[in-house]
CSV table of C-alpha atoms in Angstrom, one decimal:
chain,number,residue,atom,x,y,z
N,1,UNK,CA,17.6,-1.3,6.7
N,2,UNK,CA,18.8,2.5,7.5
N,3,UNK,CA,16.4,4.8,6.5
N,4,UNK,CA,18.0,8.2,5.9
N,5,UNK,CA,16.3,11.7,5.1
N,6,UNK,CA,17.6,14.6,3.7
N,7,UNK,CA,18.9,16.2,6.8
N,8,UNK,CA,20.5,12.7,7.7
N,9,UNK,CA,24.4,13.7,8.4
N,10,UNK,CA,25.6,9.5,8.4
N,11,UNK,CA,27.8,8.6,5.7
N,12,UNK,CA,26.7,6.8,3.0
N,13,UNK,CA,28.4,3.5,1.7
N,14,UNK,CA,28.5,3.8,-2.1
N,15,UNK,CA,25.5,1.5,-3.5
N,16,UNK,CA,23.6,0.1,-6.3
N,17,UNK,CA,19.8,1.7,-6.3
N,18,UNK,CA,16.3,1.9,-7.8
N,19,UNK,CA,13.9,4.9,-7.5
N,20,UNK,CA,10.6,4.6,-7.1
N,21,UNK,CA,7.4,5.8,-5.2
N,22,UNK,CA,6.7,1.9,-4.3
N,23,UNK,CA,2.9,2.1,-3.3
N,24,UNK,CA,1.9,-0.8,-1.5
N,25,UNK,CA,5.7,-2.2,-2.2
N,26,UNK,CA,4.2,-5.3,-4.3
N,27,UNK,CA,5.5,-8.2,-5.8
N,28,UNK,CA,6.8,-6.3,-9.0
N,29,UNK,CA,8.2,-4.1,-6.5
N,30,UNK,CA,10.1,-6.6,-4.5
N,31,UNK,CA,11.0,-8.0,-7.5
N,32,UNK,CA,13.1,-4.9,-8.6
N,33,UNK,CA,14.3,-4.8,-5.7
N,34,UNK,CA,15.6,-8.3,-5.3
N,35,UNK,CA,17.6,-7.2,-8.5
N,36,UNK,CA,19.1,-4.5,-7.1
N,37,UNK,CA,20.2,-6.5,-3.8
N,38,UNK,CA,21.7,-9.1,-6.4
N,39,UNK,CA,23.7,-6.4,-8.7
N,40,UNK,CA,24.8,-4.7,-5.3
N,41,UNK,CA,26.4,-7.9,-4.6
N,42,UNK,CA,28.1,-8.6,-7.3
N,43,UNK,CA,29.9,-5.2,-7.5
N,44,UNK,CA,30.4,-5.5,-3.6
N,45,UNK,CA,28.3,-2.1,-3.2
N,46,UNK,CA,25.4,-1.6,-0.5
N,47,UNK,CA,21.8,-2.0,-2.1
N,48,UNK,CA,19.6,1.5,-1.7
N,49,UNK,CA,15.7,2.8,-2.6
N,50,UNK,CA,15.5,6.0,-3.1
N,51,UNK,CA,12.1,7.5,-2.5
N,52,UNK,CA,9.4,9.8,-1.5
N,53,UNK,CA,6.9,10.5,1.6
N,54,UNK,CA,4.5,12.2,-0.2
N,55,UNK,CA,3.0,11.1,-3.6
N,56,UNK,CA,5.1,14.1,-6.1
N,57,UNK,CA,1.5,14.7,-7.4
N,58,UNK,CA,-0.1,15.9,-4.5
N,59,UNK,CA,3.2,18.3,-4.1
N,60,UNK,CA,2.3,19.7,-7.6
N,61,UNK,CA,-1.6,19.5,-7.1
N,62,UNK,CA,-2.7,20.7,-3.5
N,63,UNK,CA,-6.2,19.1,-3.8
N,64,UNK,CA,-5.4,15.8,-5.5
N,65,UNK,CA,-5.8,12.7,-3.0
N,66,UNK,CA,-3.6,9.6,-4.5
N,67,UNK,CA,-5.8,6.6,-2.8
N,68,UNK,CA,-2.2,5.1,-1.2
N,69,UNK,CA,-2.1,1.5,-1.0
N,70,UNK,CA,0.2,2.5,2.0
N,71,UNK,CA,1.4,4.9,4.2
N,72,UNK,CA,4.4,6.2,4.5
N,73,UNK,CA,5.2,4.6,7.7
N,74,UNK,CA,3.6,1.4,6.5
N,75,UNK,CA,6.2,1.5,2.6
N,76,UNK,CA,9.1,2.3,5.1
N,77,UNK,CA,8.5,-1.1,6.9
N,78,UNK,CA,7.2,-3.3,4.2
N,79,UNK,CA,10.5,-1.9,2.4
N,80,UNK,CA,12.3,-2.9,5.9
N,81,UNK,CA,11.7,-6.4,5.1
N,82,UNK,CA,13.0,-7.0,1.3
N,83,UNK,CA,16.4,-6.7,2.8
N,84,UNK,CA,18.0,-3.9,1.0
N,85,UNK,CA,20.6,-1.7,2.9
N,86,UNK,CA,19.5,2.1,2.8
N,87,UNK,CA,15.9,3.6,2.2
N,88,UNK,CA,16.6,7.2,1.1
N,89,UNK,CA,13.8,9.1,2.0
N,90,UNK,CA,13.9,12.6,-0.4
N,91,UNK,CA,11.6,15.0,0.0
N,92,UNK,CA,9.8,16.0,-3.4
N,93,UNK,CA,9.7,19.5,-4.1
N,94,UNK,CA,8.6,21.9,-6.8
N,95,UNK,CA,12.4,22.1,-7.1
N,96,UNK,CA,13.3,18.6,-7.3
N,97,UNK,CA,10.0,18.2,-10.0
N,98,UNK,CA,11.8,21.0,-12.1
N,99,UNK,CA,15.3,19.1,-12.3
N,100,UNK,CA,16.1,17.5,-15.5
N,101,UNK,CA,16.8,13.7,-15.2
N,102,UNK,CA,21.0,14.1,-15.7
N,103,UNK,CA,20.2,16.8,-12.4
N,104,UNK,CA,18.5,14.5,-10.4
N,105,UNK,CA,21.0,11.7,-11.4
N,106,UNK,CA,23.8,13.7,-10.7
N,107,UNK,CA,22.3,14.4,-7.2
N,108,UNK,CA,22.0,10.8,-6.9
N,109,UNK,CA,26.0,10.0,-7.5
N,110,UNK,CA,27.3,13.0,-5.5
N,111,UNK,CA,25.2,13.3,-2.3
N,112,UNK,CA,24.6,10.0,-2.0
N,113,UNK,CA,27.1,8.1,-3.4
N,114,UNK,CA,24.8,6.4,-6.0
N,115,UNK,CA,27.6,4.2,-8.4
N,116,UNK,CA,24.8,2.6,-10.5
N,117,UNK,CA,21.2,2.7,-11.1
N,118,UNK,CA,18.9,0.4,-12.0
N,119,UNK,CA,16.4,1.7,-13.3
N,120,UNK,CA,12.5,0.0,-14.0
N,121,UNK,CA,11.2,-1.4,-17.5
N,122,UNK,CA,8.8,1.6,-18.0
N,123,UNK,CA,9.9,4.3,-15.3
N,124,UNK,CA,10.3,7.6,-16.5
N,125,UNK,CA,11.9,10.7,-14.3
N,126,UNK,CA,12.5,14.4,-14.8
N,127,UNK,CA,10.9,17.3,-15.3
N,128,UNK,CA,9.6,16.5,-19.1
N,129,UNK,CA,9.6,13.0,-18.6
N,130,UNK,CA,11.2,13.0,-22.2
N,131,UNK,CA,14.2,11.0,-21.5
N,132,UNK,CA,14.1,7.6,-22.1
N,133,UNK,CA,16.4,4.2,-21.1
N,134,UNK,CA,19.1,5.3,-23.5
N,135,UNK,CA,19.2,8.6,-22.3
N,136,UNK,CA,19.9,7.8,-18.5
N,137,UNK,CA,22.5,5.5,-19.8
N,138,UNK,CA,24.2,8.3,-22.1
N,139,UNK,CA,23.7,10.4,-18.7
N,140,UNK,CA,25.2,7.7,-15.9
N,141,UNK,CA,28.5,7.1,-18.5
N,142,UNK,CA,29.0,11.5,-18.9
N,143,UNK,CA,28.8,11.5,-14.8
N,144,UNK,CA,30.2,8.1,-14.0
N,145,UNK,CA,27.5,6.3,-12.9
N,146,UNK,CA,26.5,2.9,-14.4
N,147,UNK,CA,22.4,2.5,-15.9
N,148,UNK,CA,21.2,-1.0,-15.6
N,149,UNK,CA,17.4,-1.8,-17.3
N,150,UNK,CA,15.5,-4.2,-15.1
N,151,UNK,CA,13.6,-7.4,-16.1
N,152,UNK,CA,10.0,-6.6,-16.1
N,153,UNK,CA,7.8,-8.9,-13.5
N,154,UNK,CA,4.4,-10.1,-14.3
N,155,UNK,CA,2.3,-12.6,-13.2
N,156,UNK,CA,-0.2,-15.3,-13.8
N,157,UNK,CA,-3.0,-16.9,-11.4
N,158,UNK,CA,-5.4,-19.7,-12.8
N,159,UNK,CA,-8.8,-18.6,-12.7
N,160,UNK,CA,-7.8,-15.0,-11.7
N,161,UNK,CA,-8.2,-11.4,-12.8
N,162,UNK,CA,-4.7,-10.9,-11.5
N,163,UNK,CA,-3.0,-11.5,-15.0
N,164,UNK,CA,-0.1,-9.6,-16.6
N,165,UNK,CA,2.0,-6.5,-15.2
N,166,UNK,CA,1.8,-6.2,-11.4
N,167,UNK,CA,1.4,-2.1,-11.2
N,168,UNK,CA,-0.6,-0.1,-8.1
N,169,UNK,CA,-2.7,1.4,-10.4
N,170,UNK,CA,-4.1,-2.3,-11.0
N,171,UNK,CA,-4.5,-3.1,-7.5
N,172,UNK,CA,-6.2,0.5,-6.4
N,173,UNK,CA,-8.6,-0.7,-9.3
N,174,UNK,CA,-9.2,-4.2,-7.5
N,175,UNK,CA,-9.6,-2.8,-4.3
N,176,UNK,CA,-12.2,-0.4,-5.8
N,177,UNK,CA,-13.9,-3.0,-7.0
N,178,UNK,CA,-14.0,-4.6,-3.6
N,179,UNK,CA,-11.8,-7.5,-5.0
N,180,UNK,CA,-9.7,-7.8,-1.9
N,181,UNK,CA,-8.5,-11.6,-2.9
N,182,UNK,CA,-6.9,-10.7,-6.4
N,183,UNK,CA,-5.2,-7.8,-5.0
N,184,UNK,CA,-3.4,-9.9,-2.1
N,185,UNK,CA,-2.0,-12.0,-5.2
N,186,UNK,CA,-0.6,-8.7,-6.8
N,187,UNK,CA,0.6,-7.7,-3.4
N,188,UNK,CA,1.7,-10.9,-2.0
N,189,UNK,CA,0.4,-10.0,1.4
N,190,UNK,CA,-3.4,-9.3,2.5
N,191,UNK,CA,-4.5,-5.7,1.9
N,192,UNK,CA,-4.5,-3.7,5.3
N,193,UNK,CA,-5.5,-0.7,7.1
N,194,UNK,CA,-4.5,0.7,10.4
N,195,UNK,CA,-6.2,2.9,12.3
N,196,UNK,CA,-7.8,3.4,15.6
N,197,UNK,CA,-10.7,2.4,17.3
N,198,UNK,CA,-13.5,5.2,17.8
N,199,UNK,CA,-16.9,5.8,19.4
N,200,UNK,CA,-19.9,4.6,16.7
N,201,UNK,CA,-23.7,4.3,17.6
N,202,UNK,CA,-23.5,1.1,19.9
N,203,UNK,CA,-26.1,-0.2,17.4
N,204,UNK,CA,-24.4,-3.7,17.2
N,205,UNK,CA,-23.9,-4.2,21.1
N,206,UNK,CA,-27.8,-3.5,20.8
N,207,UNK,CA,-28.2,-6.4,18.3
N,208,UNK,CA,-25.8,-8.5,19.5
N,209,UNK,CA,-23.2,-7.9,17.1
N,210,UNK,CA,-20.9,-5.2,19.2
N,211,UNK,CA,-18.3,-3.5,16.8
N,212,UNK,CA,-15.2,-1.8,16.7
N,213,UNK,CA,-15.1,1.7,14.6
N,214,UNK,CA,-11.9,2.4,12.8
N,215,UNK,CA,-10.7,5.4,12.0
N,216,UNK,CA,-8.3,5.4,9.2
N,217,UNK,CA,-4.8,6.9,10.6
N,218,UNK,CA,-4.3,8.8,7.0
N,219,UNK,CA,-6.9,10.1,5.4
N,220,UNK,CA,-5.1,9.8,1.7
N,221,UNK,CA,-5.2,5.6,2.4
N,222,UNK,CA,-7.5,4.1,-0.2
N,223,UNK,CA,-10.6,2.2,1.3
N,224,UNK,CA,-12.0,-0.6,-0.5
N,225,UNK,CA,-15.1,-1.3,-2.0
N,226,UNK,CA,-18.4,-0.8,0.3
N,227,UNK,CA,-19.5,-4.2,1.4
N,228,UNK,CA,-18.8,-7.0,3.7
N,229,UNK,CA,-15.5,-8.8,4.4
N,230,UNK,CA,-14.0,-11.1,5.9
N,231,UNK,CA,-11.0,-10.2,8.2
N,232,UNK,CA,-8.4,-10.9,10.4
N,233,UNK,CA,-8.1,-8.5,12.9
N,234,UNK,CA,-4.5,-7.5,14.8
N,235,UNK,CA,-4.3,-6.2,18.1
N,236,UNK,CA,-1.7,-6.1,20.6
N,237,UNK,CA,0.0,-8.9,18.5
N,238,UNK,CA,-3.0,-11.1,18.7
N,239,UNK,CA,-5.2,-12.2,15.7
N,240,UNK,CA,-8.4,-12.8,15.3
N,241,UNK,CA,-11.4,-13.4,12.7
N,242,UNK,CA,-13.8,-10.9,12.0
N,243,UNK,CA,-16.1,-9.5,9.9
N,244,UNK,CA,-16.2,-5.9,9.1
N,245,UNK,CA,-18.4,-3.9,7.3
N,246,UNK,CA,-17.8,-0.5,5.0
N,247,UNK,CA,-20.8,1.9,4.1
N,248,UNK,CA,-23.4,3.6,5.1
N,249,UNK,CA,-25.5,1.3,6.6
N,250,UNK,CA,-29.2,2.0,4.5
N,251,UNK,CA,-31.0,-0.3,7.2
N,252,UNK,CA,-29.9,2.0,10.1
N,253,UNK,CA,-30.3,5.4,8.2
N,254,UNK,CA,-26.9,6.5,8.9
N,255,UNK,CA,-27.4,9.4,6.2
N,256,UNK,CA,-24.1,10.4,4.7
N,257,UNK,CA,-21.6,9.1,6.9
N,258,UNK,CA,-19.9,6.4,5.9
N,259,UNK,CA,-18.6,4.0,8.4
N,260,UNK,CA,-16.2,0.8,9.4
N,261,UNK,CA,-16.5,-1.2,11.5
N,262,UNK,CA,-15.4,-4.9,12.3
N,263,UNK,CA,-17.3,-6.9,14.9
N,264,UNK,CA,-14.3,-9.3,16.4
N,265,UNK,CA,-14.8,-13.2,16.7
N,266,UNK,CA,-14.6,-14.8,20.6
N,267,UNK,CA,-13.5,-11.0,21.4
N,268,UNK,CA,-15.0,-8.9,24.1
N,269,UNK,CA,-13.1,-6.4,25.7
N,270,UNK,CA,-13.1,-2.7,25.8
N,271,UNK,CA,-10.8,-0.9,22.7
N,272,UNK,CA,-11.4,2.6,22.8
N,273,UNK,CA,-8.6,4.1,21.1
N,274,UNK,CA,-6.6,1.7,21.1
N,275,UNK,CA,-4.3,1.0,17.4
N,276,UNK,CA,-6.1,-1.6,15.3
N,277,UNK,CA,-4.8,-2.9,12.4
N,278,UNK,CA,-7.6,-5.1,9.8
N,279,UNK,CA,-6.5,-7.6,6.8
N,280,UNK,CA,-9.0,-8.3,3.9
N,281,UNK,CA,-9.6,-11.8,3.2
N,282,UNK,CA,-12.1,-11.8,0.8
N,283,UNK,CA,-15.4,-10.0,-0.2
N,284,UNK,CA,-18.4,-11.5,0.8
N,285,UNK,CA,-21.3,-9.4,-0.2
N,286,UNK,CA,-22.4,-5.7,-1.2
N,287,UNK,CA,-24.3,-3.4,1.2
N,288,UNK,CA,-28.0,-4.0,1.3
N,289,UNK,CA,-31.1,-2.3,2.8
N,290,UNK,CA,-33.5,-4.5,4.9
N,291,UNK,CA,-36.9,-4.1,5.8
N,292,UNK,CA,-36.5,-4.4,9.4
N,293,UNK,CA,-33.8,-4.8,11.6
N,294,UNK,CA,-34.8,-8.6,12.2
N,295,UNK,CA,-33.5,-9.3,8.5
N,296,UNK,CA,-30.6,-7.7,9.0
N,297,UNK,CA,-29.8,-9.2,12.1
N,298,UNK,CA,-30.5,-13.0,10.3
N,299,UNK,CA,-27.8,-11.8,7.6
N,300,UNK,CA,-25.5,-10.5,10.3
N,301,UNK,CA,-26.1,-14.2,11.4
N,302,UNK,CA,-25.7,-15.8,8.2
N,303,UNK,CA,-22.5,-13.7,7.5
N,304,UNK,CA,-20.7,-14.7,10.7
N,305,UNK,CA,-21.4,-18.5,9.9
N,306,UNK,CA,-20.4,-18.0,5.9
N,307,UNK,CA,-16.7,-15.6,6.8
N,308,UNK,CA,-15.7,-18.8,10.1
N,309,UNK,CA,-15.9,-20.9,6.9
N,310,UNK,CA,-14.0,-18.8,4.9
N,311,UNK,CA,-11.4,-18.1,7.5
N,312,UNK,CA,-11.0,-21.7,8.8
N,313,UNK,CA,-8.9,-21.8,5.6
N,314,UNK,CA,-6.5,-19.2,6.3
């Protein structure tokens, strides 16, 4: 895949494309995407994406946070591997936000060579967000630019929330909830974050649990529910089992400051700053307050035996 920005002098081939902010690029993203590879194909044309760094939203509202199922970095190379040609990268503006949606098409077909447009079952573009599917078509045929609708995806798991519509609004509300399993299935991958490891309060090493503290690299990236989880943790292309923990550890008294941190499996060297990435596995339990630090160090116990179980199977 070429990933191209606005300042990007490299010729363009003319393509078939989709637009889209493509949080978390999921299953019902892939899936529009797959169609556009498959209409590119047929017309002989490369296959593009055209989207955005920044959530338009937080461009129009300076103190709105989206809770991104990725980052940018992380869209651009789970984009990387759905095959498509070109990832056009546009900057969204309070200019761009004001263009009607035959501007922003037109855009489309003269800068970038855009000769059709598929265009998602319920996406809506433009300033007024007005326009609907027959519109863009009327649009495309006045500037010569095919419309295409695409087949909505949805999908079904027995004995599953994850039921209907694959959308990112549904899997921030999963993650929220802690349900790290039911978003996977919406995602088709294992919900991640990357960060780096940080100094903590060396608590565990005192307890015999040591732990690594991550800090998130982008502070818009949503964090799942508080609780306990089991992971698998990547570092320097190895991967191991863990268990990590998010909140604000009641036993300890850690106040306000809300922590996470992942004590590694057969692991014991030192990470200090070193790039860490974690992937949820499942949920195992909600923050809890013990008595003493001898019960929470018997859970800690209990918890390590429970998530080898669970991860055995993965």
């Amino acid at each position: 895949m070429q990933l191209f920005c606005e300042t990007s002098d490299i010729g363009f081939r003319p393509s078939v494309a989709t637009i889209g902010f493509f949080d978390g690029v999921h299953r019902g993203h892939r899936y529009l995407i797959e169609q556009v590879r498959a209409v590119a194909a047929g017309r002989g044309l490369a296959s593009s994406v055209v989207t955005f760094p920044v959530h338009p939203r937080k461009v129009m509202q300076a103190d709105y946070h989206p809770k991104l199922l990725t980052t940018c970095d992380e869209k651009v190379s789970l984009l990387a591997k759905t095959g498509v040609d070109y990832c056009m990268m546009l900057d969204f503006t309070p200019e761009i936000a004001r263009f009607s949606a035959r501007e922003f098409m037109s855009i489309l077909k003269e800068r970038y060579q855009i000769q059709a447009l598929v265009v998602g079952y319920d996406h809506r573009f433009g300033h007024n967000r007005s326009d609907g599917f027959e519109d863009y078509v009327r649009y495309g045929c006045e500037l010569g630019m095919e419309v295409l609708l695409a087949r909505a995806y949805s999908y079904r798991k027995e004995a599953s929330e994850t039921e209907g519509t694959v959308s990112s609004s549904v899997i921030r509300s999963l993650l929220q909830k802690g349900n790290v399993s039911d978003a996977a299935e919406y995602l088709g991958y294992d919900f991640f974050l990357d960060g780096t490891v940080v100094g903590g309060y060396q608590v565990g090493r005192k307890i015999g649990f040591p732990t690594a503290n991550l800090r998130v690299s982008d502070s818009d990236k949503l964090i799942p529910a508080d609780g306990v989880y089991a992971v698998h943790v990547h570092l320097e292309g190895v991967r191991y089992g863990g268990m990590l923990s998010i909140g604000y550890r009641p036993t300890l008294a850690n106040g306000a400051d809300r922590s996470i941190e992942v004590h590694i499996f057969n692991f014991n060297a030192d990470i200090y700053n070193s790039p860490i990435r974690v992937s949820f596995v499942r949920y195992m339990r909600p923050e809890l307050k013990f008595s003493t630090v001898e019960q929470l160090v018997a859970r800690i116990r209990r918890d390590e035996e429970e998530i080898e179980e669970v991860l055995s199977g993965f």
